[in-house]
PDB file of C-alpha atoms in Angstrom:
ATOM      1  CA  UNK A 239      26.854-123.804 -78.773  1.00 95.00           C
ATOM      2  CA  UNK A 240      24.495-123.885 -75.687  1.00 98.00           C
ATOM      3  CA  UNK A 241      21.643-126.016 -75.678  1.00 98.00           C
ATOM      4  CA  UNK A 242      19.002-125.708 -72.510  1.00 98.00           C
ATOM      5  CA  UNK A 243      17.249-128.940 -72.914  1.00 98.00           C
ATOM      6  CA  UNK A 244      14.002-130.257 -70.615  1.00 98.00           C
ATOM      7  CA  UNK A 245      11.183-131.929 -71.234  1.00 98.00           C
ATOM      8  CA  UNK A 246       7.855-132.169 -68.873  1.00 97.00           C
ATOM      9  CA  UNK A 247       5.749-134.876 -71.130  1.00 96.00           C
ATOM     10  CA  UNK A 248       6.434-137.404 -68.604  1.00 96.00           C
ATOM     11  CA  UNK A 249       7.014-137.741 -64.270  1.00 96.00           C
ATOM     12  CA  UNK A 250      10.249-136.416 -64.964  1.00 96.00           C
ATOM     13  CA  UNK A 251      10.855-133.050 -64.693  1.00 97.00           C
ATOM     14  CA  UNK A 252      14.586-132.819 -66.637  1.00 98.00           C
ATOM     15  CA  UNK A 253      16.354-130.348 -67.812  1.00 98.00           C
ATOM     16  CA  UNK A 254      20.119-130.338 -69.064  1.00 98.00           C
ATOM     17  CA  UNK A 255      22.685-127.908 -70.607  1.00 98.00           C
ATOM     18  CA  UNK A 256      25.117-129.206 -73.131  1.00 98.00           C
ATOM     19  CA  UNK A 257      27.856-127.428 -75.154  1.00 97.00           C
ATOM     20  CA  UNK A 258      28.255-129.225 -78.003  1.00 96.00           C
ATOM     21  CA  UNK A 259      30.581-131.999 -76.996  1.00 96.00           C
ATOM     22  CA  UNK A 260      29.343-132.704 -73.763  1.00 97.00           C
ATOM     23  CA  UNK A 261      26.405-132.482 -70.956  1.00 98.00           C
ATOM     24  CA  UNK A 262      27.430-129.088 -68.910  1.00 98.00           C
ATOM     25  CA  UNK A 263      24.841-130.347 -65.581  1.00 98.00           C
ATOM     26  CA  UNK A 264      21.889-132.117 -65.382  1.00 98.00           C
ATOM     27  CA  UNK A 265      19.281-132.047 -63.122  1.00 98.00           C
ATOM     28  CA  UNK A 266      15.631-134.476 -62.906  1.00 98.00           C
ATOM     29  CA  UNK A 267      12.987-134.659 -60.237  1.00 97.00           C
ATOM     30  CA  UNK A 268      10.753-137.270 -60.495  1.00 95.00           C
ATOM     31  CA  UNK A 269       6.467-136.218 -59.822  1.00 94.00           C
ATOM     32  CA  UNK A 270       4.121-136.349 -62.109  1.00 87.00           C
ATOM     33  CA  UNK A 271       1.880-133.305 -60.368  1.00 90.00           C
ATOM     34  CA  UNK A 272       4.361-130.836 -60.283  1.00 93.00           C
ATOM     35  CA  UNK A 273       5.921-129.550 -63.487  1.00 94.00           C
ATOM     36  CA  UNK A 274       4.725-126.590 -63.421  1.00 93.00           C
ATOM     37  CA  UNK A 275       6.438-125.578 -59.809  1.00 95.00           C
ATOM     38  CA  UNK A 276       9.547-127.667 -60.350  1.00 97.00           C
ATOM     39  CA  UNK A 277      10.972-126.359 -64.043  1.00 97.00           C
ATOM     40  CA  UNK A 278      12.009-123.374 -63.790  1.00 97.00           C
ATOM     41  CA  UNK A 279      13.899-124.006 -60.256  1.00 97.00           C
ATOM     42  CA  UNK A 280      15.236-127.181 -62.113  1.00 98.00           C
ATOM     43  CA  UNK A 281      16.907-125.119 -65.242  1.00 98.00           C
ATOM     44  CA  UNK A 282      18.566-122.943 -62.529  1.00 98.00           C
ATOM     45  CA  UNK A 283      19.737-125.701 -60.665  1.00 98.00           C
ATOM     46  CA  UNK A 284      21.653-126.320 -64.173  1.00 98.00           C
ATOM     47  CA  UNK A 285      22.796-123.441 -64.633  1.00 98.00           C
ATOM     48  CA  UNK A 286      24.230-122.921 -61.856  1.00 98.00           C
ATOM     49  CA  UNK A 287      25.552-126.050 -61.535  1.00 98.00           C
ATOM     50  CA  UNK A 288      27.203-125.336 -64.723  1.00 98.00           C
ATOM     51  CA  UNK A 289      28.395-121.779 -64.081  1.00 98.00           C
ATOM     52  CA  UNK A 290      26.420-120.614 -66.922  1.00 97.00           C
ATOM     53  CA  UNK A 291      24.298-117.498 -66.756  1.00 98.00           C
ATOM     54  CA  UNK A 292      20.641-117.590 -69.007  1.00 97.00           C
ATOM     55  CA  UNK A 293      21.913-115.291 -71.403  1.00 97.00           C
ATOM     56  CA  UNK A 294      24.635-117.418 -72.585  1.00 98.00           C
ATOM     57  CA  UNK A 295      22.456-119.837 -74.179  1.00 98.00           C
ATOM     58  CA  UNK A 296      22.401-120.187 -77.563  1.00 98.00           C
ATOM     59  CA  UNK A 297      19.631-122.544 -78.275  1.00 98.00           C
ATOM     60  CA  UNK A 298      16.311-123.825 -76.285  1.00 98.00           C
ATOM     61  CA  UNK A 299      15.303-127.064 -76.924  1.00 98.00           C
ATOM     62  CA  UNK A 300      11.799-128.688 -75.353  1.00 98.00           C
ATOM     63  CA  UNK A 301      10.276-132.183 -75.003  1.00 98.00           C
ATOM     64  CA  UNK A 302       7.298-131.604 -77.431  1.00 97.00           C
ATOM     65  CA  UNK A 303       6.034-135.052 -76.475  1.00 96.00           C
ATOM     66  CA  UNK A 304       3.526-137.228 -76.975  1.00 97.00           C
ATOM     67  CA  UNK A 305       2.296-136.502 -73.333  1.00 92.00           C
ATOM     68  CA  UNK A 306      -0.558-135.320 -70.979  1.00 86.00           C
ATOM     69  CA  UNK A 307      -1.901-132.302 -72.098  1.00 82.00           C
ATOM     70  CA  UNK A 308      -1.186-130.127 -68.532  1.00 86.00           C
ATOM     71  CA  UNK A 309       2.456-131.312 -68.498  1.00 90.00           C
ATOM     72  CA  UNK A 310       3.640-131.282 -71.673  1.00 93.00           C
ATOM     73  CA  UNK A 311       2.244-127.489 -72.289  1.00 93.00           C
ATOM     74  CA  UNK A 312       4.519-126.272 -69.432  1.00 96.00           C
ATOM     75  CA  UNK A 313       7.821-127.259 -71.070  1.00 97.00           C
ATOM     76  CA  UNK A 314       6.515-125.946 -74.856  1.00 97.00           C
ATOM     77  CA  UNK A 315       5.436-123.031 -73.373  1.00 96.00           C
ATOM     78  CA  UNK A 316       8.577-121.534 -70.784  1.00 97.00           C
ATOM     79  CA  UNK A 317      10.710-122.613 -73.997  1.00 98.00           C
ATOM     80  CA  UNK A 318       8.585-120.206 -76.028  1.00 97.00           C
ATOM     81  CA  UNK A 319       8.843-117.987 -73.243  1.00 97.00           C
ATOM     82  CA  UNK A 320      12.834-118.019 -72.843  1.00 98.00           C
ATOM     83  CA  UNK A 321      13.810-117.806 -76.247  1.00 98.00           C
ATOM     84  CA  UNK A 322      11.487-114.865 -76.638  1.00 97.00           C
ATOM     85  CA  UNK A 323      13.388-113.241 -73.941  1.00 96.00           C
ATOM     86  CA  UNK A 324      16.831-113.953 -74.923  1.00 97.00           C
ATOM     87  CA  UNK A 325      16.060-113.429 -78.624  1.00 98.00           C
ATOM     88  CA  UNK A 326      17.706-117.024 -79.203  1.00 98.00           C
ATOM     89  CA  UNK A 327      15.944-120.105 -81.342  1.00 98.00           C
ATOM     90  CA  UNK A 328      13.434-122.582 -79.656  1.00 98.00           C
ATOM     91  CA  UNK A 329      12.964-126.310 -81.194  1.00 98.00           C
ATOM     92  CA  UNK A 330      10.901-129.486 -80.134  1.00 98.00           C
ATOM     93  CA  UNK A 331      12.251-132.887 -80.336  1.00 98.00           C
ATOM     94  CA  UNK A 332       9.838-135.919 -79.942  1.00 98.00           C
ATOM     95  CA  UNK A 333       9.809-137.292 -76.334  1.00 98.00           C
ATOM     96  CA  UNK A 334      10.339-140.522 -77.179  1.00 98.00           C
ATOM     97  CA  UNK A 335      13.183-139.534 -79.879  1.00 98.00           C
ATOM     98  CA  UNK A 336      15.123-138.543 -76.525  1.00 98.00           C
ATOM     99  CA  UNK A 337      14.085-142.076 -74.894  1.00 98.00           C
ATOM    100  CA  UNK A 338      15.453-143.721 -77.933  1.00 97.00           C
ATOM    101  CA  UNK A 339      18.873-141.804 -77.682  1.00 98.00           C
ATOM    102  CA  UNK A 340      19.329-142.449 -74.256  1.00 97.00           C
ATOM    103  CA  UNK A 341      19.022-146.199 -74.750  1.00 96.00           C
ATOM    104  CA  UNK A 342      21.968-146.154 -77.060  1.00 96.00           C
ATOM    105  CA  UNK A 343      20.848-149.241 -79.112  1.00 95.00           C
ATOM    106  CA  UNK A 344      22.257-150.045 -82.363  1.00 96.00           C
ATOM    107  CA  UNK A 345      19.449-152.418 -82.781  1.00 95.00           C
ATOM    108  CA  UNK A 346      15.701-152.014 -83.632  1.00 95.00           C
ATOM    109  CA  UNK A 347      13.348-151.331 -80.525  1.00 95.00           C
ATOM    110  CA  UNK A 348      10.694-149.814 -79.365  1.00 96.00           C
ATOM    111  CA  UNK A 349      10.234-146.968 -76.670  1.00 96.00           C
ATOM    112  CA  UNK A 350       7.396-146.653 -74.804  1.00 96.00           C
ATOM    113  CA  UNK A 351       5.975-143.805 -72.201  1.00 96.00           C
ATOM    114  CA  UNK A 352       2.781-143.610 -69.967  1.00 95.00           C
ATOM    115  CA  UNK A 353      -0.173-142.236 -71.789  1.00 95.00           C
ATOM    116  CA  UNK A 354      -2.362-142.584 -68.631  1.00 91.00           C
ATOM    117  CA  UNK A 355      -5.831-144.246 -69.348  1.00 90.00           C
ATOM    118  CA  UNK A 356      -4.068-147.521 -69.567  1.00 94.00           C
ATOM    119  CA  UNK A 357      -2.711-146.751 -72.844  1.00 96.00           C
ATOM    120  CA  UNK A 358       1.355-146.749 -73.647  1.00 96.00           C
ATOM    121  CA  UNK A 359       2.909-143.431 -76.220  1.00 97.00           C
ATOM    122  CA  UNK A 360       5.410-145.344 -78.444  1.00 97.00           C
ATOM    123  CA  UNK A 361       7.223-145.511 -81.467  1.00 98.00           C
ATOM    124  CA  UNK A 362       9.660-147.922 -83.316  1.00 98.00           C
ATOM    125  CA  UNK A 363      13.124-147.239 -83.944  1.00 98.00           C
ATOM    126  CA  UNK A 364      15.787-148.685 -86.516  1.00 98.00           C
ATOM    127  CA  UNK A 365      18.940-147.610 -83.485  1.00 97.00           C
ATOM    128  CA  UNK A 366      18.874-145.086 -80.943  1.00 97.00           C
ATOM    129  CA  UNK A 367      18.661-141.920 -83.473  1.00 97.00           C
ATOM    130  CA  UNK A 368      16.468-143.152 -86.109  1.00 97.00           C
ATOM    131  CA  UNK A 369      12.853-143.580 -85.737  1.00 98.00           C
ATOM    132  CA  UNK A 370      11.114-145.737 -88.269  1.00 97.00           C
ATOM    133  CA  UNK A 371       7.714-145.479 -87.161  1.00 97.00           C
ATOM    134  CA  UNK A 372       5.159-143.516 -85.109  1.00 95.00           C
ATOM    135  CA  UNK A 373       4.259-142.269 -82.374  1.00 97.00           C
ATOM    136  CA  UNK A 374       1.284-143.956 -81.337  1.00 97.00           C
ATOM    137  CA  UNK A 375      -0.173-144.390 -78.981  1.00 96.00           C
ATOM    138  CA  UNK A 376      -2.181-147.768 -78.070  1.00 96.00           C
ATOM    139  CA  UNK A 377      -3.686-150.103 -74.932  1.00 96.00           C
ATOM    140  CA  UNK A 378      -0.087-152.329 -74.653  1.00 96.00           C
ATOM    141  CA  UNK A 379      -1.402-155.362 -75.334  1.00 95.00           C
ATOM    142  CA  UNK A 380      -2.551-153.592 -79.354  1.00 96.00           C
ATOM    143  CA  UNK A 381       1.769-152.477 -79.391  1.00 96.00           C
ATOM    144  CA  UNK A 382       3.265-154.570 -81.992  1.00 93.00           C
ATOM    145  CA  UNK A 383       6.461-155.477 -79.909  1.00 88.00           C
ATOM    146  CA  UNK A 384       7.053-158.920 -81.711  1.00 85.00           C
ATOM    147  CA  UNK A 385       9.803-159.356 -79.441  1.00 85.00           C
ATOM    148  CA  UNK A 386      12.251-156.296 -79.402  1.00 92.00           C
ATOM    149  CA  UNK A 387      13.418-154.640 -77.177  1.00 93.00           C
ATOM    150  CA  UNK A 388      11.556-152.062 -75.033  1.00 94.00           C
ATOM    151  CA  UNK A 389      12.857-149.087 -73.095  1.00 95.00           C
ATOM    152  CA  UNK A 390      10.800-146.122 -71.386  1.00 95.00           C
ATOM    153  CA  UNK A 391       8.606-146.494 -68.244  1.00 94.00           C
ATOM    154  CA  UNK A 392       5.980-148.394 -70.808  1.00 92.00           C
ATOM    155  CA  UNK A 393       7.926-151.152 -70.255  1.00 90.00           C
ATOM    156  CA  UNK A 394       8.074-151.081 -66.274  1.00 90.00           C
ATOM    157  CA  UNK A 395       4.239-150.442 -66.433  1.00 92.00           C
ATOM    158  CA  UNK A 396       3.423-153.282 -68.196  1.00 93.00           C
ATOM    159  CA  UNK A 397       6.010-155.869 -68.475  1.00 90.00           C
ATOM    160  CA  UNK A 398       4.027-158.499 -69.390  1.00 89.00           C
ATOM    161  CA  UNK A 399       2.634-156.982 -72.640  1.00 90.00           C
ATOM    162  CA  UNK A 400       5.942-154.978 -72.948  1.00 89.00           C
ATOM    163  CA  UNK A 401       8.638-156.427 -71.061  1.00 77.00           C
ATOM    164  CA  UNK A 402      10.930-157.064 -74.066  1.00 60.00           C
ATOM    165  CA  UNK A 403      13.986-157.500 -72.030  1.00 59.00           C
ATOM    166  CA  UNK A 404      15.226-153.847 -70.928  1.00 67.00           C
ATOM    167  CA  UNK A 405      13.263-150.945 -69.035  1.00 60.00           C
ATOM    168  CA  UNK A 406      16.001-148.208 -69.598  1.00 82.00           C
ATOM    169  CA  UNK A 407      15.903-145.489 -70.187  1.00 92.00           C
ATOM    170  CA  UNK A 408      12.886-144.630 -68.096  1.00 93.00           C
ATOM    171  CA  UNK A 409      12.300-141.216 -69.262  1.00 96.00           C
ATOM    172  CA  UNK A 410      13.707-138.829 -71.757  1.00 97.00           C
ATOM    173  CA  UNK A 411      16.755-137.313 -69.644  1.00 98.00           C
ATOM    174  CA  UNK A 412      17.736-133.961 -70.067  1.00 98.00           C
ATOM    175  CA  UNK A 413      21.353-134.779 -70.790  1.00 98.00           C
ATOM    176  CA  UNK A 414      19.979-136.977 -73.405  1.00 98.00           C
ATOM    177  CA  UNK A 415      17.646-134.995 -75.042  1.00 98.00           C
ATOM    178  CA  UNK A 416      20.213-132.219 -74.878  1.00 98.00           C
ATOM    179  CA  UNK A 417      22.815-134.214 -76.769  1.00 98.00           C
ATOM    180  CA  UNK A 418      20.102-135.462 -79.519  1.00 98.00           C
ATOM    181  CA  UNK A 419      19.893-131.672 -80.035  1.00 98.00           C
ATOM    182  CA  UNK A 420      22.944-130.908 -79.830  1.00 98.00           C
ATOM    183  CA  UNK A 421      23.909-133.554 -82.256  1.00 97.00           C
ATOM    184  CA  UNK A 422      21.055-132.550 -84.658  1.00 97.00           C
ATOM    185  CA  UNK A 423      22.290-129.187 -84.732  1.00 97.00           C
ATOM    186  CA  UNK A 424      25.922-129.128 -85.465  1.00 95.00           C
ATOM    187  CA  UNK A 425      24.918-131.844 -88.402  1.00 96.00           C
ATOM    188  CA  UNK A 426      22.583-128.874 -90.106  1.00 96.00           C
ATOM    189  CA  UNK A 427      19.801-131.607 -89.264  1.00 95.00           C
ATOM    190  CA  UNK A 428      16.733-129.168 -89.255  1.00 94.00           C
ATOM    191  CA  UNK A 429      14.527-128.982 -86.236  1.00 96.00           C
ATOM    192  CA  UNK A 430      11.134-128.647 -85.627  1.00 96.00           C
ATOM    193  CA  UNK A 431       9.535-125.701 -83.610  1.00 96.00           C
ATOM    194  CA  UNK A 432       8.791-126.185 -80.350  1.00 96.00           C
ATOM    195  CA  UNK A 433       5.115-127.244 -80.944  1.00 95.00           C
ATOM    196  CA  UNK A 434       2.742-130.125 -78.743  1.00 95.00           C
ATOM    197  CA  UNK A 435       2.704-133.311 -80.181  1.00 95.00           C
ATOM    198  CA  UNK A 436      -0.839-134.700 -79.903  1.00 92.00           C
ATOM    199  CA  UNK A 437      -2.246-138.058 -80.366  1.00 90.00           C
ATOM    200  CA  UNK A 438      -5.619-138.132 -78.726  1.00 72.00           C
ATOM    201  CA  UNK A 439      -7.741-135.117 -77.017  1.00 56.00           C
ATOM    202  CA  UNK A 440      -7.304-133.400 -73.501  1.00 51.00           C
ATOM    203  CA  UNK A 441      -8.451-134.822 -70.578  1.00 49.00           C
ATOM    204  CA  UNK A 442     -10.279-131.408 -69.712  1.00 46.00           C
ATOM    205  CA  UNK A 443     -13.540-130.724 -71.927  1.00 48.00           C
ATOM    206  CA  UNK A 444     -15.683-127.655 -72.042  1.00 50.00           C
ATOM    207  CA  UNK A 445     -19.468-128.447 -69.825  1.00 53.00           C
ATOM    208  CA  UNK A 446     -21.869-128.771 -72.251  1.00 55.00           C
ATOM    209  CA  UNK A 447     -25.075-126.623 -71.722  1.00 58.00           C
ATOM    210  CA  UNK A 448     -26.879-127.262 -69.124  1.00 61.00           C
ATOM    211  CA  UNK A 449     -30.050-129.646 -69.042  1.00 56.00           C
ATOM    212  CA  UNK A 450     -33.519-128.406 -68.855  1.00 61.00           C
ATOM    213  CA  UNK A 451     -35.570-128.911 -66.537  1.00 58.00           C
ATOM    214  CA  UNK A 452     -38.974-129.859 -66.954  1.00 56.00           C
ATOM    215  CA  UNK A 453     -42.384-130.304 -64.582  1.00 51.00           C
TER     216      UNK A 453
END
Protein backbone atom coordinates (compact mmCIF):
# COMPACT_ATOMS: atom_id res chain seq x y z
CA UNK A 1 0.00 0.00 0.00
CA UNK A 2 0.71 3.66 -1.11
CA UNK A 3 -1.48 6.28 -0.13
CA UNK A 4 -0.83 10.05 -1.70
CA UNK A 5 -2.79 12.03 0.73
CA UNK A 6 -3.43 16.16 0.56
CA UNK A 7 -6.00 18.19 1.19
CA UNK A 8 -6.48 22.07 -0.02
CA UNK A 9 -9.95 22.88 2.02
CA UNK A 10 -8.03 24.94 4.32
CA UNK A 11 -4.51 27.55 4.34
CA UNK A 12 -2.69 24.49 4.32
CA UNK A 13 -1.56 23.14 1.37
CA UNK A 14 -0.51 19.28 2.69
CA UNK A 15 0.17 16.49 1.14
CA UNK A 16 1.72 13.14 2.60
CA UNK A 17 2.65 9.59 1.42
CA UNK A 18 2.18 6.72 3.77
CA UNK A 19 2.76 2.95 3.31
CA UNK A 20 0.64 1.39 5.44
CA UNK A 21 2.47 1.43 8.72
CA UNK A 22 3.94 4.64 8.57
CA UNK A 23 4.11 8.40 7.01
CA UNK A 24 6.83 7.94 3.98
CA UNK A 25 7.39 12.30 3.86
CA UNK A 26 5.32 15.00 4.45
CA UNK A 27 5.28 18.22 3.21
CA UNK A 28 2.67 21.61 4.16
CA UNK A 29 2.87 25.22 3.10
CA UNK A 30 0.81 27.41 4.78
CA UNK A 31 -1.35 30.37 2.22
CA UNK A 32 -4.60 30.46 1.78
CA UNK A 33 -4.31 32.09 -2.04
CA UNK A 34 -2.23 29.67 -3.47
CA UNK A 35 -3.37 26.07 -3.75
CA UNK A 36 -3.64 25.92 -6.93
CA UNK A 37 0.31 26.84 -7.68
CA UNK A 38 1.62 25.10 -4.59
CA UNK A 39 0.04 21.26 -4.88
CA UNK A 40 1.37 19.74 -7.32
CA UNK A 41 5.12 21.04 -6.48
CA UNK A 42 4.13 19.97 -2.85
CA UNK A 43 3.25 16.08 -3.82
CA UNK A 44 6.68 16.05 -5.57
CA UNK A 45 8.39 17.43 -2.81
CA UNK A 46 6.96 14.03 -1.16
CA UNK A 47 7.82 11.99 -3.38
CA UNK A 48 10.90 12.71 -3.68
CA UNK A 49 11.51 13.09 -0.35
CA UNK A 50 10.35 9.62 -0.07
CA UNK A 51 12.17 8.07 -3.03
CA UNK A 52 8.96 7.11 -4.48
CA UNK A 53 8.17 7.59 -8.14
CA UNK A 54 4.10 8.57 -9.07
CA UNK A 55 3.53 5.36 -10.49
CA UNK A 56 4.11 3.47 -7.42
CA UNK A 57 1.12 4.67 -5.76
CA UNK A 58 -1.47 2.57 -5.06
CA UNK A 59 -4.18 4.73 -3.76
CA UNK A 60 -5.09 8.70 -3.96
CA UNK A 61 -6.73 10.03 -1.23
CA UNK A 62 -8.13 13.96 -1.13
CA UNK A 63 -9.42 16.38 1.54
CA UNK A 64 -13.07 16.56 0.24
CA UNK A 65 -13.74 19.19 2.89
CA UNK A 66 -16.09 21.26 4.09
CA UNK A 67 -14.10 24.26 2.57
CA UNK A 68 -14.05 27.34 0.20
CA UNK A 69 -15.29 26.48 -2.95
CA UNK A 70 -11.85 27.65 -5.13
CA UNK A 71 -9.61 25.64 -2.75
CA UNK A 72 -11.18 22.72 -2.00
CA UNK A 73 -11.95 21.98 -5.95
CA UNK A 74 -8.16 21.95 -6.61
CA UNK A 75 -7.36 18.99 -4.34
CA UNK A 76 -10.80 16.90 -5.59
CA UNK A 77 -9.96 17.64 -8.85
CA UNK A 78 -5.75 16.76 -9.43
CA UNK A 79 -6.89 13.56 -7.31
CA UNK A 80 -9.41 12.82 -10.06
CA UNK A 81 -6.84 13.76 -12.35
CA UNK A 82 -3.93 11.38 -10.97
CA UNK A 83 -5.76 8.39 -10.44
CA UNK A 84 -7.12 8.70 -13.94
CA UNK A 85 -3.62 8.68 -15.09
CA UNK A 86 -2.20 5.96 -13.11
CA UNK A 87 -5.35 3.84 -13.44
CA UNK A 88 -5.26 3.56 -9.46
CA UNK A 89 -8.48 4.34 -6.97
CA UNK A 90 -9.27 7.97 -5.74
CA UNK A 91 -11.30 8.50 -2.26
CA UNK A 92 -12.37 11.65 -0.15
CA UNK A 93 -12.16 11.75 3.50
CA UNK A 94 -13.93 14.63 5.43
CA UNK A 95 -11.50 17.51 6.28
CA UNK A 96 -12.29 17.67 9.57
CA UNK A 97 -12.26 13.65 9.96
CA UNK A 98 -8.35 14.25 9.33
CA UNK A 99 -8.38 17.21 12.06
CA UNK A 100 -9.98 14.82 14.42
CA UNK A 101 -7.25 12.07 13.81
CA UNK A 102 -4.53 14.26 14.17
CA UNK A 103 -5.68 15.39 17.61
CA UNK A 104 -5.44 11.87 18.87
CA UNK A 105 -8.18 12.28 21.58
CA UNK A 106 -9.78 9.45 23.19
CA UNK A 107 -12.30 11.84 24.46
CA UNK A 108 -15.32 13.64 22.87
CA UNK A 109 -14.47 17.05 21.05
CA UNK A 110 -15.12 19.09 18.58
CA UNK A 111 -12.99 20.23 15.46
CA UNK A 112 -13.42 23.27 13.96
CA UNK A 113 -11.99 25.00 10.52
CA UNK A 114 -12.41 28.55 8.96
CA UNK A 115 -15.48 28.85 6.86
CA UNK A 116 -14.64 32.53 6.05
CA UNK A 117 -17.71 34.92 6.46
CA UNK A 118 -17.23 34.70 10.15
CA UNK A 119 -18.63 31.35 10.29
CA UNK A 120 -16.55 28.10 11.80
CA UNK A 121 -16.91 24.24 9.56
CA UNK A 122 -17.21 21.73 12.47
CA UNK A 123 -18.28 18.57 13.61
CA UNK A 124 -18.42 16.52 16.91
CA UNK A 125 -16.50 13.56 17.56
CA UNK A 126 -16.87 10.55 20.14
CA UNK A 127 -12.40 10.10 19.89
CA UNK A 128 -10.17 10.99 17.23
CA UNK A 129 -11.68 8.40 14.51
CA UNK A 130 -15.26 8.52 15.19
CA UNK A 131 -17.43 11.32 14.27
CA UNK A 132 -20.78 11.52 15.96
CA UNK A 133 -22.15 14.44 14.40
CA UNK A 134 -22.01 16.86 11.45
CA UNK A 135 -20.38 18.86 9.66
CA UNK A 136 -21.84 22.10 10.06
CA UNK A 137 -21.12 24.79 9.68
CA UNK A 138 -22.30 27.86 12.02
CA UNK A 139 -21.34 31.73 13.30
CA UNK A 140 -19.12 30.26 16.60
CA UNK A 141 -20.96 31.70 19.03
CA UNK A 142 -24.40 29.20 17.45
CA UNK A 143 -21.42 25.92 17.93
CA UNK A 144 -22.68 23.89 20.70
CA UNK A 145 -19.19 23.44 22.42
CA UNK A 146 -20.67 23.00 26.04
CA UNK A 147 -17.25 22.82 27.14
CA UNK A 148 -15.14 20.19 25.16
CA UNK A 149 -12.47 20.33 23.77
CA UNK A 150 -11.71 22.14 20.47
CA UNK A 151 -8.96 21.57 17.94
CA UNK A 152 -8.58 23.09 14.27
CA UNK A 153 -7.77 26.77 13.49
CA UNK A 154 -11.68 27.45 14.63
CA UNK A 155 -10.42 27.44 17.81
CA UNK A 156 -7.38 29.97 17.34
CA UNK A 157 -9.91 32.21 15.42
CA UNK A 158 -12.20 32.53 17.97
CA UNK A 159 -11.11 31.48 21.32
CA UNK A 160 -13.50 33.07 23.17
CA UNK A 161 -16.57 31.34 21.65
CA UNK A 162 -14.31 28.25 20.98
CA UNK A 163 -11.38 28.19 23.05
CA UNK A 164 -12.19 24.87 24.79
CA UNK A 165 -8.75 24.33 26.04
CA UNK A 166 -6.55 23.02 22.95
CA UNK A 167 -5.99 24.62 19.35
CA UNK A 168 -4.18 21.50 17.83
CA UNK A 169 -4.25 20.27 15.33
CA UNK A 170 -4.55 23.39 13.24
CA UNK A 171 -5.26 21.86 9.99
CA UNK A 172 -5.81 18.47 8.55
CA UNK A 173 -2.01 17.33 7.97
CA UNK A 174 -1.15 15.27 5.25
CA UNK A 175 0.56 12.65 7.36
CA UNK A 176 -2.62 12.56 9.22
CA UNK A 177 -5.05 12.37 6.75
CA UNK A 178 -2.80 9.84 5.05
CA UNK A 179 -2.80 7.51 8.03
CA UNK A 180 -6.81 7.91 8.56
CA UNK A 181 -6.73 6.44 5.02
CA UNK A 182 -4.46 4.28 5.35
CA UNK A 183 -6.03 2.91 8.43
CA UNK A 184 -9.52 2.88 6.77
CA UNK A 185 -8.24 0.88 4.09
CA UNK A 186 -6.38 -2.05 5.39
CA UNK A 187 -9.63 -2.43 7.90
CA UNK A 188 -11.96 -2.99 4.52
CA UNK A 189 -13.59 0.34 5.98
CA UNK A 190 -15.22 1.58 2.64
CA UNK A 191 -14.41 5.00 1.35
CA UNK A 192 -16.14 7.56 -0.22
CA UNK A 193 -15.24 8.98 -3.75
CA UNK A 194 -13.40 11.81 -3.94
CA UNK A 195 -16.42 14.22 -4.17
CA UNK A 196 -16.80 18.23 -2.58
CA UNK A 197 -18.38 18.37 0.53
CA UNK A 198 -20.72 21.38 0.55
CA UNK A 199 -22.51 23.13 3.23
CA UNK A 200 -23.53 26.50 1.93
CA UNK A 201 -23.19 28.05 -1.81
CA UNK A 202 -20.04 29.52 -3.66
CA UNK A 203 -18.86 32.71 -3.07
CA UNK A 204 -18.89 33.36 -6.99
CA UNK A 205 -22.56 33.84 -8.51
CA UNK A 206 -23.57 34.17 -12.10
CA UNK A 207 -24.54 38.44 -12.95
CA UNK A 208 -27.96 38.54 -13.21
CA UNK A 209 -29.34 40.31 -16.39
CA UNK A 210 -28.71 43.46 -16.73
CA UNK A 211 -31.10 46.43 -15.63
CA UNK A 212 -33.04 48.45 -18.02
CA UNK A 213 -32.76 51.53 -18.54
CA UNK A 214 -35.45 53.85 -18.80
CA UNK A 215 -36.01 57.85 -19.86
Amino acid sequence: MLVLAFDTATPAVTAALHDGERVLAESTTIDARRHGELLVPTIEAVLREADVPLRAVTAIVAGSGPGPYTGLRVGLMTAQGLATTLGVPAYGICTLDAVAYGSGLSEPFLAATDARRKEVFWARYSDHRTRADGPFVDRPADVPAEGLPVVGAGAQLYPDLLGGGLDLPLYPYGGALGALAAERLGAGVPLDPPRPIYLRRPDAVVPGAPKRVTA
